[in-house]
């Protein structure tokens, strides 16, 4: 990752409370100083997962279940990348 002198990188911690599909999760995000954003929804950066609706349903469910096994009900670290075109936060998630 590159950054310049004017750029601040913030990494937060949170507990994953739901995995909707293989690239969308919900968590209780701890911002520090006792502030917690509950039910904070985000999309995983650089992941293009099959949807759980429509023709990709079977593969989408397999992907969702694999991600659930990795991070559901676990603490993760979050690095915010950008806000997506539909206003969703795009983030890297680290176990």
mmCIF file with all atom_site columns, N, CA, C and O in Angstrom, residues 1 12 18 20 29 33-34 61 64 73 78 84 93:
data_model
loop_
_atom_site.group_PDB
_atom_site.id
_atom_site.type_symbol
_atom_site.label_atom_id
_atom_site.label_alt_id
_atom_site.label_comp_id
_atom_site.label_asym_id
_atom_site.label_entity_id
_atom_site.label_seq_id
_atom_site.pdbx_PDB_ins_code
_atom_site.Cartn_x
_atom_site.Cartn_y
_atom_site.Cartn_z
_atom_site.occupancy
_atom_site.B_iso_or_equiv
_atom_site.pdbx_formal_charge
_atom_site.auth_seq_id
_atom_site.auth_comp_id
_atom_site.auth_asym_id
_atom_site.auth_atom_id
_atom_site.pdbx_PDB_model_num
ATOM 1  N N  . UNK A 1 1  ? 0.844   -1.162  0.000  1.00 0.00 ? 1  UNK A N  1
ATOM 2  C CA . UNK A 1 1  ? 0.000   0.000   0.000  1.00 0.00 ? 1  UNK A CA 1
ATOM 3  C C  . UNK A 1 1  ? 0.896   1.233   0.000  1.00 0.00 ? 1  UNK A C  1
ATOM 4  O O  . UNK A 1 1  ? 1.850   1.312   0.740  1.00 0.00 ? 1  UNK A O  1
ATOM 5  N N  . UNK A 1 12 ? -9.823  -0.362  11.777 1.00 0.00 ? 12 UNK A N  1
ATOM 6  C CA . UNK A 1 12 ? -10.762 -0.530  12.873 1.00 0.00 ? 12 UNK A CA 1
ATOM 7  C C  . UNK A 1 12 ? -10.950 -2.020  13.145 1.00 0.00 ? 12 UNK A C  1
ATOM 8  O O  . UNK A 1 12 ? -10.603 -2.862  12.332 1.00 0.00 ? 12 UNK A O  1
ATOM 9  N N  . UNK A 1 18 ? -23.093 -11.026 10.579 1.00 0.00 ? 18 UNK A N  1
ATOM 10 C CA . UNK A 1 18 ? -23.837 -11.652 9.490  1.00 0.00 ? 18 UNK A CA 1
ATOM 11 C C  . UNK A 1 18 ? -22.986 -11.658 8.233  1.00 0.00 ? 18 UNK A C  1
ATOM 12 O O  . UNK A 1 18 ? -22.219 -10.734 7.988  1.00 0.00 ? 18 UNK A O  1
ATOM 13 N N  . UNK A 1 20 ? -23.982 -11.947 4.385  1.00 0.00 ? 20 UNK A N  1
ATOM 14 C CA . UNK A 1 20 ? -25.118 -12.022 3.455  1.00 0.00 ? 20 UNK A CA 1
ATOM 15 C C  . UNK A 1 20 ? -24.757 -12.878 2.251  1.00 0.00 ? 20 UNK A C  1
ATOM 16 O O  . UNK A 1 20 ? -25.499 -13.769 1.849  1.00 0.00 ? 20 UNK A O  1
ATOM 17 N N  . UNK A 1 29 ? -18.954 -2.488  14.449 1.00 0.00 ? 29 UNK A N  1
ATOM 18 C CA . UNK A 1 29 ? -17.669 -1.849  14.177 1.00 0.00 ? 29 UNK A CA 1
ATOM 19 C C  . UNK A 1 29 ? -17.269 -0.935  15.320 1.00 0.00 ? 29 UNK A C  1
ATOM 20 O O  . UNK A 1 29 ? -17.997 -0.016  15.680 1.00 0.00 ? 29 UNK A O  1
ATOM 21 N N  . UNK A 1 33 ? -12.765 4.876   21.581 1.00 0.00 ? 33 UNK A N  1
ATOM 22 C CA . UNK A 1 33 ? -13.384 5.715   22.610 1.00 0.00 ? 33 UNK A CA 1
ATOM 23 C C  . UNK A 1 33 ? -14.773 5.207   23.005 1.00 0.00 ? 33 UNK A C  1
ATOM 24 O O  . UNK A 1 33 ? -15.666 5.980   23.321 1.00 0.00 ? 33 UNK A O  1
ATOM 25 N N  . UNK A 1 34 ? -14.986 3.889   22.948 1.00 0.00 ? 34 UNK A N  1
ATOM 26 C CA . UNK A 1 34 ? -16.252 3.288   23.337 1.00 0.00 ? 34 UNK A CA 1
ATOM 27 C C  . UNK A 1 34 ? -17.377 3.443   22.318 1.00 0.00 ? 34 UNK A C  1
ATOM 28 O O  . UNK A 1 34 ? -18.516 3.104   22.605 1.00 0.00 ? 34 UNK A O  1
ATOM 29 N N  . UNK A 1 61 ? -24.266 -19.465 -2.827 1.00 0.00 ? 61 UNK A N  1
ATOM 30 C CA . UNK A 1 61 ? -24.459 -20.056 -1.496 1.00 0.00 ? 61 UNK A CA 1
ATOM 31 C C  . UNK A 1 61 ? -23.184 -20.763 -1.035 1.00 0.00 ? 61 UNK A C  1
ATOM 32 O O  . UNK A 1 61 ? -22.794 -20.667 0.133  1.00 0.00 ? 61 UNK A O  1
ATOM 33 N N  . UNK A 1 64 ? -20.845 -17.962 0.032  1.00 0.00 ? 64 UNK A N  1
ATOM 34 C CA . UNK A 1 64 ? -21.303 -17.383 1.292  1.00 0.00 ? 64 UNK A CA 1
ATOM 35 C C  . UNK A 1 64 ? -20.974 -18.285 2.473  1.00 0.00 ? 64 UNK A C  1
ATOM 36 O O  . UNK A 1 64 ? -20.460 -17.834 3.494  1.00 0.00 ? 64 UNK A O  1
ATOM 37 N N  . UNK A 1 73 ? -19.052 -14.410 13.471 1.00 0.00 ? 73 UNK A N  1
ATOM 38 C CA . UNK A 1 73 ? -18.899 -14.354 14.928 1.00 0.00 ? 73 UNK A CA 1
ATOM 39 C C  . UNK A 1 73 ? -17.443 -14.241 15.374 1.00 0.00 ? 73 UNK A C  1
ATOM 40 O O  . UNK A 1 73 ? -17.114 -14.605 16.501 1.00 0.00 ? 73 UNK A O  1
ATOM 41 N N  . UNK A 1 78 ? -10.676 -3.966  9.895  1.00 0.00 ? 78 UNK A N  1
ATOM 42 C CA . UNK A 1 78 ? -11.272 -3.362  8.708  1.00 0.00 ? 78 UNK A CA 1
ATOM 43 C C  . UNK A 1 78 ? -10.411 -2.201  8.248  1.00 0.00 ? 78 UNK A C  1
ATOM 44 O O  . UNK A 1 78 ? -10.073 -1.316  9.034  1.00 0.00 ? 78 UNK A O  1
ATOM 45 N N  . UNK A 1 84 ? -18.538 3.057   -2.347 1.00 0.00 ? 84 UNK A N  1
ATOM 46 C CA . UNK A 1 84 ? -18.920 2.553   -3.660 1.00 0.00 ? 84 UNK A CA 1
ATOM 47 C C  . UNK A 1 84 ? -20.004 3.374   -4.328 1.00 0.00 ? 84 UNK A C  1
ATOM 48 O O  . UNK A 1 84 ? -20.534 4.335   -3.764 1.00 0.00 ? 84 UNK A O  1
ATOM 49 N N  . UNK A 1 93 ? -10.919 -6.730  4.645  1.00 0.00 ? 93 UNK A N  1
ATOM 50 C CA . UNK A 1 93 ? -11.194 -7.378  5.926  1.00 0.00 ? 93 UNK A CA 1
ATOM 51 C C  . UNK A 1 93 ? -10.059 -8.345  6.210  1.00 0.00 ? 93 UNK A C  1
ATOM 52 O O  . UNK A 1 93 ? -9.717  -9.182  5.377  1.00 0.00 ? 93 UNK A O  1
#
